[in-house]
PDB file of N, CA and C in Angstrom:
ATOM      1  N   ALA A   6     -78.736 -61.376  23.802  1.00 72.00           N
ATOM      2  CA  ALA A   6     -79.930 -61.491  24.620  1.00 72.00           C
ATOM      3  C   ALA A   6     -79.672 -62.317  25.880  1.00 72.00           C
ATOM      4  N   GLU A   7     -78.605 -63.101  25.906  1.00 79.00           N
ATOM      5  CA  GLU A   7     -78.336 -63.980  27.045  1.00 79.00           C
ATOM      6  C   GLU A   7     -77.161 -63.512  27.910  1.00 79.00           C
ATOM      7  N   PHE A   8     -76.679 -62.294  27.689  1.00 80.00           N
ATOM      8  CA  PHE A   8     -75.537 -61.802  28.466  1.00 80.00           C
ATOM      9  C   PHE A   8     -75.822 -61.752  29.953  1.00 80.00           C
ATOM     10  N   ASP A   9     -77.079 -61.510  30.350  1.00 83.00           N
ATOM     11  CA  ASP A   9     -77.416 -61.441  31.763  1.00 83.00           C
ATOM     12  C   ASP A   9     -77.287 -62.798  32.445  1.00 83.00           C
ATOM     13  N   GLN A  10     -77.272 -63.884  31.679  1.00 86.00           N
ATOM     14  CA  GLN A  10     -77.106 -65.227  32.231  1.00 86.00           C
ATOM     15  C   GLN A  10     -75.639 -65.607  32.409  1.00 86.00           C
ATOM     16  N   LEU A  11     -74.741 -64.853  31.808  1.00 90.00           N
ATOM     17  CA  LEU A  11     -73.316 -65.155  31.836  1.00 90.00           C
ATOM     18  C   LEU A  11     -72.743 -64.897  33.227  1.00 90.00           C
ATOM     19  N   LYS A  12     -72.097 -65.931  33.791  1.00 93.00           N
ATOM     20  CA  LYS A  12     -71.505 -65.818  35.118  1.00 93.00           C
ATOM     21  C   LYS A  12     -69.989 -65.923  35.021  1.00 93.00           C
ATOM     22  N   LYS A  13     -69.307 -65.382  36.012  1.00 94.00           N
ATOM     23  CA  LYS A  13     -67.853 -65.454  36.048  1.00 94.00           C
ATOM     24  C   LYS A  13     -67.428 -66.915  35.972  1.00 94.00           C
ATOM     25  N   GLY A  14     -66.498 -67.214  35.070  1.00 95.00           N
ATOM     26  CA  GLY A  14     -65.998 -68.574  34.911  1.00 95.00           C
ATOM     27  C   GLY A  14     -66.718 -69.403  33.867  1.00 95.00           C
ATOM     28  N   ASP A  15     -67.778 -68.873  33.279  1.00 96.00           N
ATOM     29  CA  ASP A  15     -68.496 -69.599  32.223  1.00 96.00           C
ATOM     30  C   ASP A  15     -67.654 -69.654  30.947  1.00 96.00           C
ATOM     31  N   ILE A  16     -67.995 -70.608  30.114  1.00 96.00           N
ATOM     32  CA  ILE A  16     -67.424 -70.674  28.772  1.00 96.00           C
ATOM     33  C   ILE A  16     -68.509 -70.215  27.812  1.00 96.00           C
ATOM     34  N   MET A  17     -68.200 -69.202  27.034  1.00 96.00           N
ATOM     35  CA  MET A  17     -69.177 -68.659  26.089  1.00 96.00           C
ATOM     36  C   MET A  17     -69.080 -69.425  24.762  1.00 96.00           C
ATOM     37  N   VAL A  18     -70.220 -69.877  24.284  1.00 96.00           N
ATOM     38  CA  VAL A  18     -70.325 -70.568  23.001  1.00 96.00           C
ATOM     39  C   VAL A  18     -71.267 -69.743  22.130  1.00 96.00           C
ATOM     40  N   CYS A  19     -70.776 -69.307  20.972  1.00 96.00           N
ATOM     41  CA  CYS A  19     -71.582 -68.433  20.113  1.00 96.00           C
ATOM     42  C   CYS A  19     -71.143 -68.579  18.662  1.00 96.00           C
ATOM     43  N   LYS A  20     -71.920 -67.995  17.772  1.00 96.00           N
ATOM     44  CA  LYS A  20     -71.557 -68.053  16.355  1.00 96.00           C
ATOM     45  C   LYS A  20     -70.328 -67.197  16.072  1.00 96.00           C
ATOM     46  N   MET A  21     -70.307 -65.967  16.597  1.00 96.00           N
ATOM     47  CA  MET A  21     -69.201 -65.024  16.392  1.00 96.00           C
ATOM     48  C   MET A  21     -69.331 -63.951  17.459  1.00 96.00           C
ATOM     49  N   THR A  22     -68.259 -63.254  17.729  1.00 94.00           N
ATOM     50  CA  THR A  22     -68.304 -62.134  18.675  1.00 94.00           C
ATOM     51  C   THR A  22     -68.212 -60.821  17.906  1.00 94.00           C
ATOM     52  N   ASN A  23     -68.434 -59.738  18.619  1.00 91.00           N
ATOM     53  CA  ASN A  23     -68.226 -58.423  18.016  1.00 91.00           C
ATOM     54  C   ASN A  23     -67.694 -57.481  19.096  1.00 91.00           C
ATOM     55  N   PRO A  24     -67.150 -56.343  18.723  1.00 93.00           N
ATOM     56  CA  PRO A  24     -66.528 -55.446  19.693  1.00 93.00           C
ATOM     57  C   PRO A  24     -67.442 -55.009  20.842  1.00 93.00           C
ATOM     58  N   GLY A  25     -68.732 -55.005  20.640  1.00 91.00           N
ATOM     59  CA  GLY A  25     -69.659 -54.634  21.694  1.00 91.00           C
ATOM     60  C   GLY A  25     -69.724 -55.634  22.836  1.00 91.00           C
ATOM     61  N   TRP A  26     -69.160 -56.803  22.625  1.00 91.00           N
ATOM     62  CA  TRP A  26     -69.206 -57.861  23.638  1.00 91.00           C
ATOM     63  C   TRP A  26     -67.983 -57.854  24.554  1.00 91.00           C
ATOM     64  N   ILE A  27     -67.086 -56.906  24.403  1.00 90.00           N
ATOM     65  CA  ILE A  27     -65.825 -56.886  25.149  1.00 90.00           C
ATOM     66  C   ILE A  27     -66.042 -57.049  26.647  1.00 90.00           C
ATOM     67  N   ILE A  28     -67.074 -56.459  27.208  1.00 90.00           N
ATOM     68  CA  ILE A  28     -67.313 -56.550  28.645  1.00 90.00           C
ATOM     69  C   ILE A  28     -67.479 -58.001  29.095  1.00 90.00           C
ATOM     70  N   SER A  29     -68.022 -58.850  28.234  1.00 92.00           N
ATOM     71  CA  SER A  29     -68.224 -60.252  28.605  1.00 92.00           C
ATOM     72  C   SER A  29     -66.902 -61.004  28.735  1.00 92.00           C
ATOM     73  N   PHE A  30     -65.861 -60.542  28.052  1.00 93.00           N
ATOM     74  CA  PHE A  30     -64.575 -61.223  28.117  1.00 93.00           C
ATOM     75  C   PHE A  30     -63.938 -61.124  29.501  1.00 93.00           C
ATOM     76  N   SER A  31     -64.359 -60.159  30.307  1.00 92.00           N
ATOM     77  CA  SER A  31     -63.827 -60.050  31.660  1.00 92.00           C
ATOM     78  C   SER A  31     -64.445 -61.088  32.590  1.00 92.00           C
ATOM     79  N   LYS A  32     -65.516 -61.737  32.169  1.00 94.00           N
ATOM     80  CA  LYS A  32     -66.193 -62.751  32.980  1.00 94.00           C
ATOM     81  C   LYS A  32     -65.838 -64.184  32.578  1.00 94.00           C
ATOM     82  N   ILE A  33     -65.644 -64.405  31.295  1.00 96.00           N
ATOM     83  CA  ILE A  33     -65.581 -65.787  30.809  1.00 96.00           C
ATOM     84  C   ILE A  33     -64.225 -66.450  31.051  1.00 96.00           C
ATOM     85  N   ALA A  34     -64.270 -67.782  31.140  1.00 97.00           N
ATOM     86  CA  ALA A  34     -63.060 -68.584  31.329  1.00 97.00           C
ATOM     87  C   ALA A  34     -62.629 -69.248  30.030  1.00 97.00           C
ATOM     88  N   GLY A  35     -63.470 -69.179  29.010  1.00 97.00           N
ATOM     89  CA  GLY A  35     -63.156 -69.780  27.720  1.00 97.00           C
ATOM     90  C   GLY A  35     -64.166 -69.355  26.683  1.00 97.00           C
ATOM     91  N   LEU A  36     -63.815 -69.588  25.419  1.00 97.00           N
ATOM     92  CA  LEU A  36     -64.669 -69.161  24.310  1.00 97.00           C
ATOM     93  C   LEU A  36     -64.621 -70.188  23.188  1.00 97.00           C
ATOM     94  N   VAL A  37     -65.792 -70.458  22.622  1.00 98.00           N
ATOM     95  CA  VAL A  37     -65.903 -71.325  21.443  1.00 98.00           C
ATOM     96  C   VAL A  37     -66.821 -70.613  20.461  1.00 98.00           C
ATOM     97  N   THR A  38     -66.366 -70.465  19.215  1.00 98.00           N
ATOM     98  CA  THR A  38     -67.203 -69.851  18.193  1.00 98.00           C
ATOM     99  C   THR A  38     -67.347 -70.775  16.989  1.00 98.00           C
ATOM    100  N   ASP A  39     -68.466 -70.640  16.298  1.00 98.00           N
ATOM    101  CA  ASP A  39     -68.697 -71.420  15.076  1.00 98.00           C
ATOM    102  C   ASP A  39     -67.824 -70.935  13.926  1.00 98.00           C
ATOM    103  N   THR A  40     -67.584 -69.633  13.871  1.00 97.00           N
ATOM    104  CA  THR A  40     -66.829 -69.064  12.760  1.00 97.00           C
ATOM    105  C   THR A  40     -65.590 -68.344  13.283  1.00 97.00           C
ATOM    106  N   GLY A  41     -64.717 -68.004  12.364  1.00 95.00           N
ATOM    107  CA  GLY A  41     -63.525 -67.246  12.727  1.00 95.00           C
ATOM    108  C   GLY A  41     -62.245 -67.999  12.397  1.00 95.00           C
ATOM    109  N   GLY A  42     -61.162 -67.262  12.464  1.00 95.00           N
ATOM    110  CA  GLY A  42     -59.844 -67.816  12.192  1.00 95.00           C
ATOM    111  C   GLY A  42     -58.833 -67.155  13.107  1.00 95.00           C
ATOM    112  N   ALA A  43     -57.565 -67.372  12.847  1.00 93.00           N
ATOM    113  CA  ALA A  43     -56.493 -66.896  13.717  1.00 93.00           C
ATOM    114  C   ALA A  43     -56.481 -65.380  13.892  1.00 93.00           C
ATOM    115  N   LEU A  44     -56.967 -64.633  12.910  1.00 95.00           N
ATOM    116  CA  LEU A  44     -56.960 -63.177  13.002  1.00 95.00           C
ATOM    117  C   LEU A  44     -58.355 -62.584  13.209  1.00 95.00           C
ATOM    118  N   SER A  45     -59.334 -63.420  13.523  1.00 96.00           N
ATOM    119  CA  SER A  45     -60.695 -62.945  13.735  1.00 96.00           C
ATOM    120  C   SER A  45     -60.839 -62.271  15.100  1.00 96.00           C
ATOM    121  N   HIS A  46     -61.905 -61.518  15.250  1.00 95.00           N
ATOM    122  CA  HIS A  46     -62.154 -60.802  16.501  1.00 95.00           C
ATOM    123  C   HIS A  46     -62.090 -61.712  17.725  1.00 95.00           C
ATOM    124  N   PRO A  47     -62.796 -62.853  17.757  1.00 96.00           N
ATOM    125  CA  PRO A  47     -62.736 -63.674  18.972  1.00 96.00           C
ATOM    126  C   PRO A  47     -61.338 -64.213  19.268  1.00 96.00           C
ATOM    127  N   ALA A  48     -60.582 -64.546  18.251  1.00 96.00           N
ATOM    128  CA  ALA A  48     -59.232 -65.064  18.470  1.00 96.00           C
ATOM    129  C   ALA A  48     -58.309 -63.992  19.033  1.00 96.00           C
ATOM    130  N   VAL A  49     -58.365 -62.815  18.467  1.00 96.00           N
ATOM    131  CA  VAL A  49     -57.489 -61.723  18.903  1.00 96.00           C
ATOM    132  C   VAL A  49     -57.828 -61.297  20.325  1.00 96.00           C
ATOM    133  N   VAL A  50     -59.106 -61.087  20.606  1.00 96.00           N
ATOM    134  CA  VAL A  50     -59.501 -60.621  21.931  1.00 96.00           C
ATOM    135  C   VAL A  50     -59.245 -61.703  22.989  1.00 96.00           C
ATOM    136  N   SER A  51     -59.456 -62.957  22.651  1.00 96.00           N
ATOM    137  CA  SER A  51     -59.165 -64.042  23.594  1.00 96.00           C
ATOM    138  C   SER A  51     -57.688 -64.060  23.954  1.00 96.00           C
ATOM    139  N   ARG A  52     -56.841 -63.869  22.958  1.00 96.00           N
ATOM    140  CA  ARG A  52     -55.404 -63.811  23.246  1.00 96.00           C
ATOM    141  C   ARG A  52     -55.081 -62.629  24.152  1.00 96.00           C
ATOM    142  N   GLU A  53     -55.682 -61.475  23.891  1.00 96.00           N
ATOM    143  CA  GLU A  53     -55.432 -60.288  24.708  1.00 96.00           C
ATOM    144  C   GLU A  53     -55.863 -60.496  26.158  1.00 96.00           C
ATOM    145  N   PHE A  54     -56.955 -61.222  26.373  1.00 96.00           N
ATOM    146  CA  PHE A  54     -57.462 -61.476  27.721  1.00 96.00           C
ATOM    147  C   PHE A  54     -56.854 -62.736  28.344  1.00 96.00           C
ATOM    148  N   GLY A  55     -56.087 -63.500  27.576  1.00 96.00           N
ATOM    149  CA  GLY A  55     -55.501 -64.737  28.091  1.00 96.00           C
ATOM    150  C   GLY A  55     -56.528 -65.833  28.328  1.00 96.00           C
ATOM    151  N   ILE A  56     -57.545 -65.860  27.480  1.00 97.00           N
ATOM    152  CA  ILE A  56     -58.636 -66.823  27.605  1.00 97.00           C
ATOM    153  C   ILE A  56     -58.466 -67.923  26.557  1.00 97.00           C
ATOM    154  N   PRO A  57     -58.536 -69.198  26.952  1.00 97.00           N
ATOM    155  CA  PRO A  57     -58.477 -70.251  25.938  1.00 97.00           C
ATOM    156  C   PRO A  57     -59.677 -70.167  25.011  1.00 97.00           C
ATOM    157  N   ALA A  58     -59.423 -70.352  23.723  1.00 97.00           N
ATOM    158  CA  ALA A  58     -60.502 -70.243  22.744  1.00 97.00           C
ATOM    159  C   ALA A  58     -60.297 -71.229  21.604  1.00 97.00           C
ATOM    160  N   VAL A  59     -61.421 -71.676  21.077  1.00 98.00           N
ATOM    161  CA  VAL A  59     -61.440 -72.447  19.840  1.00 98.00           C
ATOM    162  C   VAL A  59     -62.391 -71.702  18.917  1.00 98.00           C
ATOM    163  N   VAL A  60     -61.862 -71.182  17.825  1.00 97.00           N
ATOM    164  CA  VAL A  60     -62.679 -70.447  16.860  1.00 97.00           C
ATOM    165  C   VAL A  60     -62.806 -71.274  15.577  1.00 97.00           C
ATOM    166  N   GLY A  61     -63.907 -71.085  14.879  1.00 96.00           N
ATOM    167  CA  GLY A  61     -64.132 -71.842  13.647  1.00 96.00           C
ATOM    168  C   GLY A  61     -64.547 -73.274  13.903  1.00 96.00           C
ATOM    169  N   ALA A  62     -65.247 -73.517  15.018  1.00 96.00           N
ATOM    170  CA  ALA A  62     -65.666 -74.880  15.365  1.00 96.00           C
ATOM    171  C   ALA A  62     -66.864 -75.350  14.527  1.00 96.00           C
ATOM    172  N   THR A  63     -67.437 -74.520  13.737  1.00 95.00           N
ATOM    173  CA  THR A  63     -68.521 -74.738  12.766  1.00 95.00           C
ATOM    174  C   THR A  63     -69.863 -75.205  13.345  1.00 95.00           C
ATOM    175  N   VAL A  64     -69.896 -76.156  14.249  1.00 96.00           N
ATOM    176  CA  VAL A  64     -71.169 -76.691  14.747  1.00 96.00           C
ATOM    177  C   VAL A  64     -71.312 -76.576  16.264  1.00 96.00           C
ATOM    178  N   ALA A  65     -70.491 -75.792  16.899  1.00 97.00           N
ATOM    179  CA  ALA A  65     -70.511 -75.710  18.368  1.00 97.00           C
ATOM    180  C   ALA A  65     -71.871 -75.289  18.907  1.00 97.00           C
ATOM    181  N   THR A  66     -72.479 -74.279  18.309  1.00 97.00           N
ATOM    182  CA  THR A  66     -73.761 -73.797  18.831  1.00 97.00           C
ATOM    183  C   THR A  66     -74.891 -74.798  18.618  1.00 97.00           C
ATOM    184  N   ARG A  67     -74.711 -75.745  17.733  1.00 97.00           N
ATOM    185  CA  ARG A  67     -75.727 -76.787  17.522  1.00 97.00           C
ATOM    186  C   ARG A  67     -75.501 -77.988  18.421  1.00 97.00           C
ATOM    187  N   ARG A  68     -74.266 -78.227  18.817  1.00 96.00           N
ATOM    188  CA  ARG A  68     -73.953 -79.425  19.606  1.00 96.00           C
ATOM    189  C   ARG A  68     -73.809 -79.177  21.100  1.00 96.00           C
ATOM    190  N   ILE A  69     -73.498 -77.952  21.486  1.00 97.00           N
ATOM    191  CA  ILE A  69     -73.297 -77.633  22.898  1.00 97.00           C
ATOM    192  C   ILE A  69     -74.514 -76.875  23.403  1.00 97.00           C
ATOM    193  N   ASN A  70     -75.103 -77.380  24.466  1.00 95.00           N
ATOM    194  CA  ASN A  70     -76.301 -76.774  25.042  1.00 95.00           C
ATOM    195  C   ASN A  70     -75.952 -75.966  26.290  1.00 95.00           C
ATOM    196  N   THR A  71     -76.745 -74.972  26.590  1.00 92.00           N
ATOM    197  CA  THR A  71     -76.572 -74.215  27.822  1.00 92.00           C
ATOM    198  C   THR A  71     -76.568 -75.183  28.996  1.00 92.00           C
ATOM    199  N   GLY A  72     -75.580 -75.050  29.846  1.00 92.00           N
ATOM    200  CA  GLY A  72     -75.464 -75.924  31.011  1.00 92.00           C
ATOM    201  C   GLY A  72     -74.533 -77.104  30.807  1.00 92.00           C
ATOM    202  N   ASP A  73     -74.179 -77.423  29.558  1.00 96.00           N
ATOM    203  CA  ASP A  73     -73.218 -78.510  29.318  1.00 96.00           C
ATOM    204  C   ASP A  73     -71.874 -78.134  29.913  1.00 96.00           C
ATOM    205  N   ARG A  74     -71.217 -79.101  30.496  1.00 96.00           N
ATOM    206  CA  ARG A  74     -69.846 -78.887  30.959  1.00 96.00           C
ATOM    207  C   ARG A  74     -68.922 -79.246  29.792  1.00 96.00           C
ATOM    208  N   ILE A  75     -68.027 -78.324  29.457  1.00 97.00           N
ATOM    209  CA  ILE A  75     -67.114 -78.572  28.339  1.00 97.00           C
ATOM    210  C   ILE A  75     -65.698 -78.197  28.735  1.00 97.00           C
ATOM    211  N   ARG A  76     -64.753 -78.768  28.011  1.00 97.00           N
ATOM    212  CA  ARG A  76     -63.336 -78.432  28.167  1.00 97.00           C
ATOM    213  C   ARG A  76     -62.870 -77.809  26.859  1.00 97.00           C
ATOM    214  N   VAL A  77     -62.239 -76.643  26.949  1.00 97.00           N
ATOM    215  CA  VAL A  77     -61.725 -75.927  25.782  1.00 97.00           C
ATOM    216  C   VAL A  77     -60.210 -75.967  25.840  1.00 97.00           C
ATOM    217  N   ASP A  78     -59.590 -76.540  24.832  1.00 97.00           N
ATOM    218  CA  ASP A  78     -58.133 -76.577  24.737  1.00 97.00           C
ATOM    219  C   ASP A  78     -57.717 -75.727  23.546  1.00 97.00           C
ATOM    220  N   GLY A  79     -57.316 -74.503  23.833  1.00 94.00           N
ATOM    221  CA  GLY A  79     -56.938 -73.582  22.783  1.00 94.00           C
ATOM    222  C   GLY A  79     -55.652 -73.980  22.087  1.00 94.00           C
ATOM    223  N   ASP A  80     -54.795 -74.740  22.779  1.00 94.00           N
ATOM    224  CA  ASP A  80     -53.530 -75.163  22.162  1.00 94.00           C
ATOM    225  C   ASP A  80     -53.753 -76.197  21.050  1.00 94.00           C
ATOM    226  N   THR A  81     -54.678 -77.121  21.291  1.00 95.00           N
ATOM    227  CA  THR A  81     -54.927 -78.169  20.290  1.00 95.00           C
ATOM    228  C   THR A  81     -56.131 -77.857  19.408  1.00 95.00           C
ATOM    229  N   GLY A  82     -56.938 -76.858  19.822  1.00 95.00           N
ATOM    230  CA  GLY A  82     -58.132 -76.521  19.055  1.00 95.00           C
ATOM    231  C   GLY A  82     -59.264 -77.511  19.238  1.00 95.00           C
ATOM    232  N   THR A  83     -59.335 -78.121  20.424  1.00 96.00           N
ATOM    233  CA  THR A  83     -60.379 -79.112  20.669  1.00 96.00           C
ATOM    234  C   THR A  83     -61.348 -78.648  21.750  1.00 96.00           C
ATOM    235  N   VAL A  84     -62.574 -79.065  21.577  1.00 97.00           N
ATOM    236  CA  VAL A  84     -63.627 -78.828  22.563  1.00 97.00           C
ATOM    237  C   VAL A  84     -64.203 -80.197  22.901  1.00 97.00           C
ATOM    238  N   THR A  85     -64.255 -80.504  24.201  1.00 97.00           N
ATOM    239  CA  THR A  85     -64.777 -81.788  24.649  1.00 97.00           C
ATOM    240  C   THR A  85     -66.005 -81.540  25.499  1.00 97.00           C
ATOM    241  N   ILE A  86     -67.101 -82.189  25.169  1.00 96.00           N
ATOM    242  CA  ILE A  86     -68.310 -82.136  25.996  1.00 96.00           C
ATOM    243  C   ILE A  86     -68.142 -83.189  27.084  1.00 96.00           C
ATOM    244  N   LEU A  87     -68.144 -82.757  28.346  1.00 95.00           N
ATOM    245  CA  LEU A  87     -67.871 -83.653  29.457  1.00 95.00           C
ATOM    246  C   LEU A  87     -69.113 -84.389  29.943  1.00 95.00           C
ATOM    247  N   ASP A  88     -70.258 -83.770  29.859  1.00 77.00           N
ATOM    248  CA  ASP A  88     -71.504 -84.464  30.219  1.00 77.00           C
ATOM    249  C   ASP A  88     -72.675 -83.778  29.576  1.00 77.00           C
TER     250      ASP A  88
END
């Protein structure tokens, strides 16, 4: 329901992704999901698009609000809320 708000360079924070969301991966600069693992849809597609991602963050959608500035480090699996 919020895809129309997604702008180029945004970081998408969601519970999980699905194949119908592929078009959004061409816009985003990073991805954080509450669920998933190394072989889950968001992890695989993020790797294919070269987008940093943290999957399986469990509480991301409860702690990160729309408009928050965050840093996603896919190498360490950390998400930092900057403000």
